[in-house]
Coordinates of C-alpha atoms in Angstrom, one line a residue:
M1 CA -59.4 38.5 -6.2
T2 CA -55.9 37.6 -5.3
H3 CA -54.5 34.3 -6.7
I4 CA -51.1 33.2 -5.3
L5 CA -48.6 30.7 -6.8
L6 CA -46.9 28.6 -4.0
T7 CA -43.5 27.3 -5.2
R8 CA -42.2 25.4 -2.2
P9 CA -42.1 21.6 -2.0
E10 CA -45.5 19.9 -1.9
E11 CA -45.8 19.3 1.9
K12 CA -44.8 22.8 2.9
S13 CA -46.9 24.4 0.2
Q14 CA -50.0 22.3 1.2
Q15 CA -49.8 23.6 4.8
L16 CA -49.6 27.2 3.6
A17 CA -52.4 26.7 1.0
E18 CA -54.8 25.4 3.7
R19 CA -54.2 28.5 5.9
L20 CA -54.8 30.8 2.9
S21 CA -58.0 28.9 2.0
N22 CA -59.3 29.5 5.5
M23 CA -58.9 33.2 4.8
A24 CA -60.7 33.0 1.4
I25 CA -57.4 33.6 -0.5
K26 CA -57.0 31.4 -3.6
S27 CA -53.7 29.6 -4.2
T28 CA -52.1 27.2 -6.6
I29 CA -49.2 24.8 -5.7
Q30 CA -46.3 24.2 -8.2
P31 CA -43.0 23.2 -6.7
L32 CA -40.1 24.7 -8.6
L33 CA -37.3 22.7 -7.0
A34 CA -36.8 19.1 -6.1
L35 CA -34.6 18.1 -3.1
E36 CA -32.2 15.2 -3.4
A37 CA -30.0 13.6 -0.7
I38 CA -26.2 13.7 -1.0
A39 CA -24.0 10.8 -0.1
V40 CA -22.3 11.5 3.2
S41 CA -19.3 9.4 4.4
E42 CA -18.9 8.0 7.9
Q43 CA -15.9 10.3 8.4
Q44 CA -18.1 13.3 7.7
L45 CA -20.8 12.1 10.2
A46 CA -18.0 11.5 12.8
M47 CA -17.5 15.3 12.9
L48 CA -20.8 15.6 14.7
E49 CA -19.6 13.4 17.6
S50 CA -17.0 15.9 18.6
A51 CA -18.7 19.1 17.5
D52 CA -19.1 21.9 20.1
I53 CA -21.8 23.7 18.0
V54 CA -24.0 22.4 15.2
L55 CA -25.7 25.0 12.9
F56 CA -28.8 24.2 10.8
V57 CA -29.8 26.5 7.9
S58 CA -33.2 25.0 7.1
Q59 CA -35.8 22.4 8.1
D60 CA -34.7 20.3 5.0
A61 CA -31.1 20.2 6.3
A62 CA -32.4 18.9 9.7
R63 CA -34.6 16.2 8.0
F64 CA -32.0 14.9 5.6
L65 CA -29.4 14.7 8.4
H66 CA -31.9 12.9 10.7
A67 CA -32.4 10.3 7.9
L68 CA -28.7 9.4 8.2
K69 CA -29.2 8.6 12.0
P70 CA -26.1 10.4 13.2
E71 CA -24.8 10.6 16.8
L72 CA -24.7 14.2 18.1
A73 CA -22.3 15.0 21.0
K74 CA -24.1 15.4 24.3
H75 CA -22.2 18.6 25.1
S76 CA -22.9 20.2 21.7
H77 CA -25.2 23.2 21.2
C78 CA -27.7 23.4 18.4
L79 CA -28.5 26.7 16.6
A80 CA -30.8 27.3 13.7
V81 CA -31.4 30.2 11.3
G82 CA -35.1 30.3 11.9
K83 CA -37.7 29.4 14.5
S84 CA -39.4 26.7 12.5
T85 CA -36.0 25.1 11.8
A86 CA -35.2 25.2 15.5
E87 CA -38.5 23.5 16.4
T88 CA -37.8 20.8 13.7
V89 CA -34.3 20.1 15.2
T90 CA -35.7 19.8 18.7
E91 CA -38.4 17.4 17.5
L92 CA -36.0 15.2 15.5
F93 CA -32.9 15.1 17.7
N94 CA -34.5 15.7 21.1
K95 CA -32.0 18.5 21.8
P96 CA -32.8 22.1 22.6
C97 CA -32.1 24.4 19.7
A98 CA -32.0 28.2 19.7
S99 CA -32.7 30.7 16.9
P100 CA -32.2 34.4 16.4
L101 CA -35.0 37.0 16.4
V102 CA -33.8 38.2 12.9
E103 CA -34.0 35.0 10.9
T104 CA -31.0 35.5 8.7
S105 CA -27.3 34.5 8.6
E106 CA -26.4 37.9 10.1
G107 CA -28.9 37.4 12.9
L108 CA -27.4 33.9 13.6
L109 CA -23.9 35.4 13.8
A110 CA -25.1 38.0 16.3
M111 CA -26.2 35.3 18.8
P112 CA -24.1 35.2 22.0
E113 CA -23.3 31.5 21.5
L114 CA -21.2 32.5 18.5
N115 CA -19.3 35.3 20.1
N116 CA -16.4 33.4 21.6
V117 CA -15.8 30.4 19.4
A118 CA -12.0 30.4 19.1
S119 CA -10.7 26.8 18.8
K120 CA -14.3 25.5 19.0
Q121 CA -15.4 22.9 16.4
I122 CA -18.5 24.1 14.5
V123 CA -20.4 22.0 11.9
L124 CA -22.8 23.7 9.5
V125 CA -25.5 21.3 8.2
K126 CA -26.8 22.7 4.9
G127 CA -27.6 22.1 1.3
K128 CA -25.1 22.1 -1.5
G129 CA -24.0 25.5 -2.7
G130 CA -25.2 28.7 -1.0
R131 CA -23.2 31.7 0.1
N132 CA -20.1 31.6 2.3
K133 CA -21.1 34.3 4.8
L134 CA -21.2 32.0 7.8
A135 CA -18.0 30.2 6.8
Q136 CA -16.0 33.4 6.3
E137 CA -17.2 35.0 9.5
L138 CA -16.7 32.0 11.8
K139 CA -13.2 31.4 10.3
A140 CA -12.4 35.0 11.0
R141 CA -13.4 34.3 14.7
E142 CA -10.8 31.5 14.7
A143 CA -13.4 28.7 14.9
I144 CA -12.7 25.2 13.5
F145 CA -15.4 25.4 10.8
Q146 CA -16.6 22.3 8.9
P147 CA -19.5 22.4 6.4
L148 CA -21.7 19.3 6.0
A149 CA -23.9 19.3 2.8
V150 CA -26.7 16.7 3.1
Y151 CA -28.9 17.6 0.2
Q152 CA -29.0 19.5 -3.1
R153 CA -31.7 21.5 -4.9
L154 CA -32.5 20.5 -8.5
A155 CA -34.8 22.2 -10.9
N156 CA -38.1 20.5 -11.4
A157 CA -37.9 18.6 -14.7
N158 CA -41.6 19.2 -15.4
L159 CA -41.3 23.0 -15.7
N160 CA -41.8 24.6 -19.2
D161 CA -42.9 27.8 -20.8
A162 CA -46.5 26.6 -21.2
M163 CA -46.9 26.5 -17.4
A164 CA -46.1 30.2 -17.2
A165 CA -48.7 30.9 -19.8
N166 CA -51.3 28.8 -17.9
W167 CA -50.5 30.7 -14.7
Q168 CA -51.2 34.0 -16.5
A169 CA -54.4 32.6 -18.0
N170 CA -55.6 31.4 -14.6
G171 CA -55.3 34.9 -13.2
I172 CA -52.2 34.3 -10.9
D173 CA -51.1 37.8 -9.7
A174 CA -48.7 36.8 -6.9
V175 CA -46.0 34.3 -6.2
V176 CA -44.0 33.1 -3.2
L177 CA -40.3 32.5 -3.7
T178 CA -38.1 31.3 -0.8
S179 CA -34.6 31.1 -2.2
N180 CA -32.3 32.4 -4.9
A181 CA -32.5 29.0 -6.6
S182 CA -36.3 29.1 -6.8
I183 CA -36.0 32.7 -8.2
D184 CA -33.7 31.4 -11.0
S185 CA -36.1 28.5 -11.8
F186 CA -39.1 30.9 -11.9
L187 CA -37.4 33.4 -14.1
A188 CA -36.3 30.7 -16.5
I189 CA -39.9 30.0 -17.6
A190 CA -41.6 33.3 -16.8
T191 CA -40.5 35.1 -19.9
N192 CA -43.5 37.5 -20.3
K193 CA -42.0 40.7 -19.0
T194 CA -45.3 42.6 -18.9
W195 CA -47.0 39.9 -16.7
L196 CA -43.8 39.7 -14.6
S197 CA -43.7 43.4 -13.9
Q198 CA -47.4 43.3 -12.7
L199 CA -46.8 40.4 -10.3
T200 CA -46.6 40.8 -6.5
V201 CA -43.6 38.7 -5.4
Y202 CA -43.3 37.6 -1.8
L203 CA -39.7 36.9 -0.8
V204 CA -38.3 35.7 2.6
S205 CA -35.2 37.8 3.1
E206 CA -33.4 41.0 2.0
R207 CA -30.8 38.9 0.2
C208 CA -33.5 37.4 -2.0
V209 CA -35.0 40.9 -2.6
N210 CA -31.7 42.2 -3.8
Y211 CA -31.1 39.2 -6.0
L212 CA -34.5 39.5 -7.7
Q213 CA -34.0 43.2 -8.4
E214 CA -30.8 42.4 -10.1
K215 CA -32.3 39.7 -12.2
A216 CA -35.7 41.1 -13.3
N217 CA -37.9 44.2 -13.5
V218 CA -40.5 43.5 -10.8
K219 CA -42.4 46.5 -9.4
H220 CA -44.2 44.9 -6.5
I221 CA -41.8 43.0 -4.1
I222 CA -42.7 42.3 -0.5
N223 CA -40.1 41.0 2.1
C224 CA -41.8 38.6 4.5
Q225 CA -38.9 38.9 6.9
G226 CA -38.8 35.1 7.4
A227 CA -39.2 31.8 5.6
D228 CA -41.8 30.3 8.0
N229 CA -45.5 30.1 7.2
D230 CA -46.5 32.7 9.8
S231 CA -44.2 35.3 8.3
I232 CA -45.5 34.6 4.8
I233 CA -49.1 34.6 6.0
N234 CA -48.7 38.0 7.8
A235 CA -47.1 39.6 4.7
I236 CA -49.9 38.3 2.4
V237 CA -52.7 39.4 4.8
G238 CA -51.1 42.8 5.1
Q239 CA -50.9 43.2 1.4
H240 CA -54.5 41.9 1.0
K241 CA -55.8 44.5 3.4
H242 CA -53.8 47.2 1.7
Q243 CA -55.4 46.2 -1.7
Q244 CA -58.9 46.2 -0.1
S245 CA -58.4 49.7 1.3
H246 CA -57.2 51.0 -2.0
A247 CA -60.3 49.5 -3.7
M248 CA -62.6 51.2 -1.2
E249 CA -61.0 54.5 -1.8
Q250 CA -61.5 54.1 -5.6
E251 CA -65.2 53.2 -5.1
K252 CA -65.7 56.3 -2.9
D253 CA -64.2 58.4 -5.7
I254 CA -66.6 56.8 -8.3
T255 CA -69.6 57.4 -6.0
A256 CA -68.7 61.0 -5.5
K257 CA -68.4 61.6 -9.2
S258 CA -71.8 60.0 -9.8
T259 CA -73.4 62.3 -7.2
I260 CA -72.0 65.4 -8.9
S261 CA -73.3 64.3 -12.3
E262 CA -76.9 64.2 -11.1
K263 CA -77.2 68.0 -10.7
P264 CA -76.9 68.9 -14.4
T265 CA -79.3 66.2 -15.3
S266 CA -82.0 67.7 -13.0
K267 CA -81.4 71.1 -14.5
A268 CA -82.0 69.7 -18.0
Q269 CA -85.2 68.1 -16.8
T270 CA -86.5 71.4 -15.4
T271 CA -85.7 73.1 -18.7
S272 CA -87.5 70.5 -20.7
N273 CA -90.6 70.7 -18.4
S274 CA -90.7 74.5 -18.9
A275 CA -90.5 74.0 -22.6
S276 CA -93.3 71.5 -22.6
K277 CA -95.6 74.1 -21.0
T278 CA -95.4 76.4 -24.0
P279 CA -98.9 77.0 -25.4
V280 CA -99.8 74.9 -28.3
A281 CA -101.6 77.8 -30.0
K282 CA -98.4 79.8 -30.4
Q283 CA -96.5 76.9 -31.9
S284 CA -95.8 77.0 -35.6
G285 CA -94.6 74.2 -37.8
S286 CA -91.1 74.8 -36.8
G287 CA -92.2 75.0 -33.2
K288 CA -93.7 71.6 -33.4
A289 CA -90.3 70.2 -34.5
I290 CA -88.6 72.0 -31.6
A291 CA -91.2 70.5 -29.2
V292 CA -90.5 67.0 -30.5
V293 CA -86.7 67.5 -30.1
A294 CA -87.3 68.9 -26.6
L295 CA -89.5 65.9 -25.8
L296 CA -86.8 63.5 -27.0
V297 CA -84.2 65.4 -24.9
S298 CA -86.4 65.1 -21.9
L299 CA -86.9 61.4 -22.3
T300 CA -83.1 60.9 -22.7
A301 CA -82.5 63.0 -19.6
V302 CA -85.1 61.0 -17.6
G303 CA -83.4 57.7 -18.8
G304 CA -80.0 58.9 -17.9
L305 CA -81.2 60.0 -14.5
G306 CA -82.8 56.6 -13.9
Y307 CA -79.6 54.8 -14.9
G308 CA -77.5 57.1 -12.7
Y309 CA -79.8 56.6 -9.8
T310 CA -79.7 52.8 -10.2
L311 CA -75.8 52.9 -10.4
F312 CA -75.7 55.1 -7.4
Q313 CA -77.9 52.7 -5.4
Q314 CA -75.8 49.7 -6.4
Q315 CA -72.6 51.5 -5.3
K316 CA -74.3 52.7 -2.1
N317 CA -75.5 49.1 -1.3
F318 CA -72.0 47.8 -2.1
L319 CA -70.4 50.4 0.3
V320 CA -73.0 49.6 3.0
K321 CA -72.3 45.9 2.6
L322 CA -68.5 46.4 2.7
N323 CA -68.9 48.7 5.7
N324 CA -71.0 46.0 7.5
E325 CA -68.4 43.4 6.7
N326 CA -65.6 45.6 8.1
I327 CA -67.7 46.2 11.2
T328 CA -68.3 42.5 11.6
L329 CA -64.6 41.8 11.0
A330 CA -63.7 44.4 13.6
E331 CA -66.1 42.8 16.0
Q332 CA -64.6 39.4 15.4
I333 CA -61.1 40.8 15.9
A334 CA -62.2 42.4 19.1
Q335 CA -63.8 39.1 20.2
V336 CA -60.7 37.2 19.3
N337 CA -58.5 39.7 21.2
T338 CA -60.9 39.4 24.2
Q339 CA -60.6 35.6 24.1
A340 CA -56.9 35.8 23.7
L341 CA -56.7 38.2 26.7
A342 CA -58.9 35.8 28.7
L343 CA -56.8 32.8 27.7
K344 CA -53.7 34.8 28.7
N345 CA -55.1 35.6 32.1
Q346 CA -56.3 32.0 32.5
N347 CA -52.8 30.8 31.5
Q348 CA -51.2 33.1 34.1
Q349 CA -53.7 31.8 36.8
L350 CA -52.9 28.2 35.8
Q351 CA -49.2 28.9 35.9
S352 CA -49.5 30.5 39.4
A353 CA -51.6 27.6 40.6
L354 CA -49.2 25.1 39.2
S355 CA -46.2 26.9 40.7
A356 CA -48.0 26.9 44.1
Q357 CA -48.8 23.2 43.7
V358 CA -45.2 22.4 42.8
S359 CA -43.9 24.4 45.8
E360 CA -46.3 22.6 48.1
A361 CA -45.3 19.2 46.6
E362 CA -41.6 20.0 47.0
L363 CA -42.2 21.0 50.7
A364 CA -44.2 17.9 51.4
L365 CA -41.5 15.7 49.6
N366 CA -38.7 17.4 51.6
E367 CA -40.6 16.9 54.9
K368 CA -41.2 13.2 54.0
I369 CA -37.6 12.6 53.1
A370 CA -36.5 14.3 56.3
Q371 CA -38.9 12.1 58.4
Q372 CA -37.7 8.9 56.6
L373 CA -34.0 9.9 57.2
H374 CA -34.7 10.6 60.9
A375 CA -36.6 7.3 61.2
A376 CA -33.7 5.5 59.5
N377 CA -31.2 7.1 61.8
Q378 CA -33.2 6.0 64.8
Q379 CA -33.4 2.4 63.7
T380 CA -30.7 -0.1 64.4
P381 CA -29.3 -1.5 61.2
E382 CA -30.0 -5.2 60.5
L383 CA -27.3 -7.4 59.0
N384 CA -28.1 -9.0 55.7
R385 CA -27.0 -12.6 56.5
E386 CA -27.7 -13.9 53.1
E387 CA -25.3 -11.3 51.5
V388 CA -22.6 -12.2 54.1
K389 CA -23.0 -15.9 53.3
S390 CA -22.9 -15.3 49.6
L391 CA -19.7 -13.2 49.7
Y392 CA -17.9 -15.7 51.9
R393 CA -18.8 -18.6 49.8
M394 CA -17.7 -16.8 46.7
A395 CA -14.3 -16.1 48.3
E396 CA -13.9 -19.8 49.2
F397 CA -14.8 -20.8 45.6
K398 CA -12.3 -18.4 44.1
A399 CA -9.5 -19.6 46.4
L400 CA -10.1 -23.3 46.5
V401 CA -11.5 -24.0 43.1
Q402 CA -10.4 -21.3 40.7
N403 CA -7.0 -20.7 42.5
D404 CA -7.8 -16.9 42.2
Y405 CA -6.3 -15.8 45.5
L406 CA -6.4 -12.1 44.7
G407 CA -10.1 -12.4 43.7
A408 CA -10.8 -14.2 47.0
A409 CA -9.1 -11.4 48.9
A410 CA -11.2 -8.9 47.1
M411 CA -14.4 -10.7 48.1
L412 CA -13.3 -10.8 51.7
A413 CA -12.5 -7.1 51.6
R414 CA -16.0 -6.4 50.3
L415 CA -17.4 -8.5 53.2
D416 CA -15.3 -6.5 55.6
I417 CA -16.8 -3.2 54.3
L418 CA -20.3 -4.6 54.7
L419 CA -19.6 -5.6 58.3
E420 CA -18.0 -2.3 59.4
N421 CA -21.4 -0.7 59.8
F422 CA -22.7 -3.2 62.3
P423 CA -21.8 -3.6 65.9
G424 CA -20.4 -6.8 67.3
T425 CA -18.5 -7.8 64.2
Q426 CA -15.0 -6.9 65.4
Q427 CA -13.9 -10.5 65.9
A428 CA -15.1 -11.6 62.5
R429 CA -13.5 -8.6 60.8
A430 CA -10.1 -9.4 62.5
A431 CA -10.2 -13.0 61.3
L432 CA -11.2 -11.7 57.8
H433 CA -8.2 -9.3 57.7
Q434 CA -5.9 -12.2 58.7
D435 CA -7.2 -14.3 55.8
I436 CA -6.9 -11.3 53.4
Q437 CA -3.2 -10.9 54.3
A438 CA -2.6 -14.6 53.9
L439 CA -4.3 -14.7 50.4
Q440 CA -2.4 -11.6 49.2
A441 CA 0.9 -13.2 50.3
V442 CA 0.4 -16.4 48.3
Q443 CA 3.0 -16.7 45.6
T444 CA 2.1 -19.1 42.8
A445 CA 4.1 -20.1 39.8
D446 CA 3.8 -17.7 36.8
V447 CA 2.8 -20.4 34.4
E448 CA 2.2 -18.0 31.5
G449 CA 5.4 -16.2 32.0
L450 CA 7.5 -19.4 32.3
Y451 CA 5.8 -20.9 29.2
L452 CA 6.5 -17.8 27.1
K453 CA 10.2 -17.8 28.3
L454 CA 10.7 -21.4 27.2
S455 CA 9.1 -20.6 23.9
G456 CA 11.6 -17.8 23.4
L457 CA 14.5 -20.2 24.2
I458 CA 13.1 -22.9 21.8
A459 CA 12.9 -20.4 19.0
N460 CA 16.7 -19.8 19.1
L461 CA 17.8 -23.4 19.4
D462 CA 18.7 -23.7 15.7
E463 CA 21.3 -20.9 16.1
L464 CA 23.3 -22.7 18.8
P465 CA 26.7 -24.1 17.6
L466 CA 27.5 -27.8 18.2
N467 CA 30.8 -29.0 19.7
M468 CA 32.6 -29.9 16.4
V469 CA 36.2 -31.2 16.0
V470 CA 38.9 -28.5 15.9
L471 CA 42.3 -29.7 14.7
P472 CA 45.2 -28.9 17.1
E473 CA 48.2 -26.9 16.0
E474 CA 51.1 -28.8 14.4
A475 CA 53.9 -29.9 16.6
D476 CA 57.1 -27.8 16.5
K477 CA 59.2 -28.7 13.6
V478 CA 62.9 -29.6 13.9
D479 CA 65.1 -28.2 11.3
P480 CA 66.3 -31.3 9.3
Q481 CA 69.5 -29.5 8.1
A482 CA 70.7 -28.8 11.6
L483 CA 73.3 -31.6 12.1
S484 CA 75.1 -32.1 15.3
N485 CA 78.9 -31.7 15.6
N486 CA 79.1 -34.5 18.1
V487 CA 80.6 -37.8 16.7
D488 CA 78.4 -39.8 19.0
D489 CA 75.3 -38.4 17.1
W490 CA 76.2 -40.0 13.8
Q491 CA 73.1 -42.0 13.7
S492 CA 70.8 -39.0 14.2
N493 CA 72.8 -37.1 11.7
L494 CA 72.5 -39.9 9.2
K495 CA 68.7 -40.0 9.8
R496 CA 68.3 -36.2 9.3
S497 CA 70.3 -36.4 6.1
W498 CA 67.9 -39.2 4.8
D499 CA 64.9 -37.1 5.8
L500 CA 66.3 -34.1 3.9
L501 CA 66.8 -36.3 0.9
V502 CA 63.2 -37.8 0.8
D503 CA 61.4 -34.6 2.0
D504 CA 60.4 -33.7 -1.5
F505 CA 58.7 -37.1 -1.9
I506 CA 56.8 -37.6 1.4
K507 CA 55.7 -35.2 4.2
V508 CA 54.7 -36.3 7.6
R509 CA 53.1 -33.8 10.1
K510 CA 52.7 -34.8 13.7
R511 CA 50.0 -33.5 16.0
T512 CA 50.2 -33.9 19.8
A513 CA 46.4 -33.6 20.7
P514 CA 43.8 -36.4 20.4
I515 CA 41.3 -36.1 17.5
E516 CA 37.6 -36.6 18.3
P517 CA 35.4 -38.2 15.6
L518 CA 33.2 -35.9 13.5
L519 CA 29.3 -35.8 13.8
S520 CA 27.3 -36.7 10.7
Q521 CA 24.4 -34.5 9.5
E522 CA 21.9 -37.0 10.8
E523 CA 23.5 -37.1 14.2
Q524 CA 23.5 -33.3 14.4
A525 CA 19.8 -33.1 13.5
L526 CA 19.0 -35.8 16.0
I527 CA 20.8 -33.9 18.8
R528 CA 19.0 -30.6 18.0
H529 CA 15.6 -32.5 17.9
Q530 CA 16.4 -34.1 21.2
L531 CA 17.1 -30.8 22.9
R532 CA 13.9 -29.3 21.4
F533 CA 11.9 -32.3 22.6
Y534 CA 13.1 -31.9 26.2
M535 CA 12.3 -28.2 26.2
A536 CA 8.8 -28.8 24.8
Q537 CA 8.3 -31.6 27.4
A538 CA 9.1 -29.0 30.1
Q539 CA 6.4 -26.7 28.6
T540 CA 3.8 -29.4 28.7
A541 CA 4.7 -30.3 32.3
L542 CA 4.3 -26.6 33.2
T543 CA 0.8 -26.4 31.7
K544 CA -0.2 -29.6 33.5
Q545 CA 1.2 -28.4 36.8
Q546 CA 3.7 -31.4 37.1
P547 CA 6.8 -29.9 38.8
A548 CA 8.8 -33.2 38.9
I549 CA 8.5 -33.8 35.1
F550 CA 9.3 -30.1 34.5
S551 CA 12.5 -30.4 36.6
T552 CA 13.6 -33.7 34.9
A553 CA 13.0 -32.3 31.4
L554 CA 15.2 -29.3 32.2
Q555 CA 18.0 -31.5 33.6
Q556 CA 18.0 -33.7 30.4
A557 CA 18.0 -30.6 28.2
Q558 CA 21.0 -29.2 30.1
S559 CA 22.8 -32.5 29.8
V560 CA 22.4 -32.5 26.0
V561 CA 23.7 -29.0 25.9
N562 CA 26.8 -29.8 27.9
N563 CA 27.6 -33.0 26.0
Y564 CA 27.0 -31.9 22.4
Y565 CA 27.1 -28.1 22.1
D566 CA 30.0 -25.6 22.3
V567 CA 29.7 -24.5 25.9
Q568 CA 32.2 -21.7 25.2
A569 CA 29.9 -20.0 22.8
A570 CA 28.0 -16.9 24.3
N571 CA 24.5 -18.1 23.3
V572 CA 25.1 -21.6 24.6
K573 CA 26.3 -20.1 27.9
Y574 CA 23.1 -18.0 28.1
L575 CA 20.9 -21.0 27.4
N576 CA 22.8 -23.0 30.1
S577 CA 22.3 -20.2 32.7
Q578 CA 18.6 -19.9 31.8
L579 CA 18.0 -23.6 32.2
S580 CA 19.9 -23.6 35.5
E581 CA 17.7 -20.7 36.7
L582 CA 14.5 -22.4 35.7
H583 CA 15.5 -25.7 37.3
A584 CA 16.4 -23.9 40.6
R585 CA 13.1 -22.0 40.7
P586 CA 10.5 -23.7 43.1
L587 CA 7.1 -24.3 41.4
V588 CA 4.0 -23.9 43.6
F589 CA 0.8 -24.5 41.8
T590 CA -1.8 -25.2 44.5
P591 CA -0.6 -24.0 47.9
E592 CA -2.4 -25.1 51.0
I593 CA -5.0 -22.5 52.0
T594 CA -7.0 -22.5 55.2
F595 CA -9.6 -19.9 56.1
N596 CA -9.1 -18.8 59.7
S597 CA -12.3 -16.7 59.6
A598 CA -14.7 -19.7 58.9
A599 CA -15.6 -20.2 62.6
A600 CA -16.1 -16.5 63.3
I601 CA -18.3 -16.0 60.2
K602 CA -20.3 -19.1 61.1
E603 CA -20.9 -17.8 64.6
L604 CA -22.0 -14.4 63.2
L605 CA -24.6 -16.1 61.0

């Protein structure tokens, strides 16, 4: 009887074991690998938000990625290597996922979705390691390929050589291996080459078959053509039927040989009977001995014949029982096929009935919609007065309370759109348009802009030069040695001679311009602080909407600048011009607003 070792993780192997048990096939579960999550950064997960195509190589890859709670792009397409993986992706991420008919990397690459992938972003969700077939091919097709490893396979720490000995002792004659990593783990402990060569090994792909043939001498290798449970079950059942057929042929050969061996035995019996009929009178002493020997031979022949007949009956009964079981199994298969055909026909009938019901429902719905639209077109629209009142009150609140004149104009515009579908509202709409134009034309002071402008000017006050004393040039000197030739100038000539004599002792320089007194450091700081105070006072008046105080503060600041700063300096000239411009600008904070449409709207309501 077949005994199969299942090496996948516990959950997957349990599902397969239950199905094998229902078919009277014994199995033992021993996972060879343990799966462990890999740390994935936010940057790596962000690739999925912009990916055009997301590829999944296994159900484990889908489950480990789902545990990270990523955001898949709405426009992305999901593809999987196998059907089971595609179903898992659809279940976990609520997105359709396609898979190839041939459940391999080559089959995935042959899908039409991966034909024209130039400049497309493709993310491959997989385990750590594995071959680079997909990466090489997709890069050759000029795709932007990005692998995303979310788990890794680790060898089961509990595996040892004693386990392999127990498997052999328990009569395990087949094993299911689903990856190259599981093949390596199995061969690491299965060191008995004789037992290994007699095993039937079920593999899931041609790649695994080639890998095992390179690693070990195994005679019986079966390719399940897929890693899902259905593919593995079909391969096991097929091999099981083949073994049963082979056993039946061997039993038929044994039965035939037993039948042939009966004929010589019958002949020996006849001979012994003839010998027993020899007259006793003619027997001598030696004849008696021969008779005894003949009697013994006859008894032996009879015993052999009885044993052969019993063995023949047992084999015959076994063949009859086996044939009856085959007939019963064939009947059950035929019954299942009949039920499947009936279910298929019933499904087709249900689909046809459902399609007819859907068509009828669509026709009825379209007719109902058409009737409702016709009835709506026939009815005279009724004005929602509460909505009109609400929009108008909101416009008044924005204009009179919040001073949001553009927002008030927007509310009135929405009210105008509402009224355009109703007759008899032309007068109210005309008044609304008049109010809208008036609100849009309101010019209020840009408080924020003016405040920021004053802040910029205040920040540069410390760099302005004060009006400090500048000494005038010396008066033109008269050459003391230049004496006059006129006799009448004797007095001046005498004075010049005296000045020339004492010039080395005392020097007197004369200046023609008046000298202003110098400013002390405390006075300079006080002047700068005074200018800054007037500028800050203007800012405060601006925020409190006090135009008179704003204008006075600017005048006082400009007076300080003109009296104590160097008005010829470029930055002082600029500050003066800015203060003059701000002072000349009219400030309107709360203009008078009157709604001309109030009477028309009241009449309409």
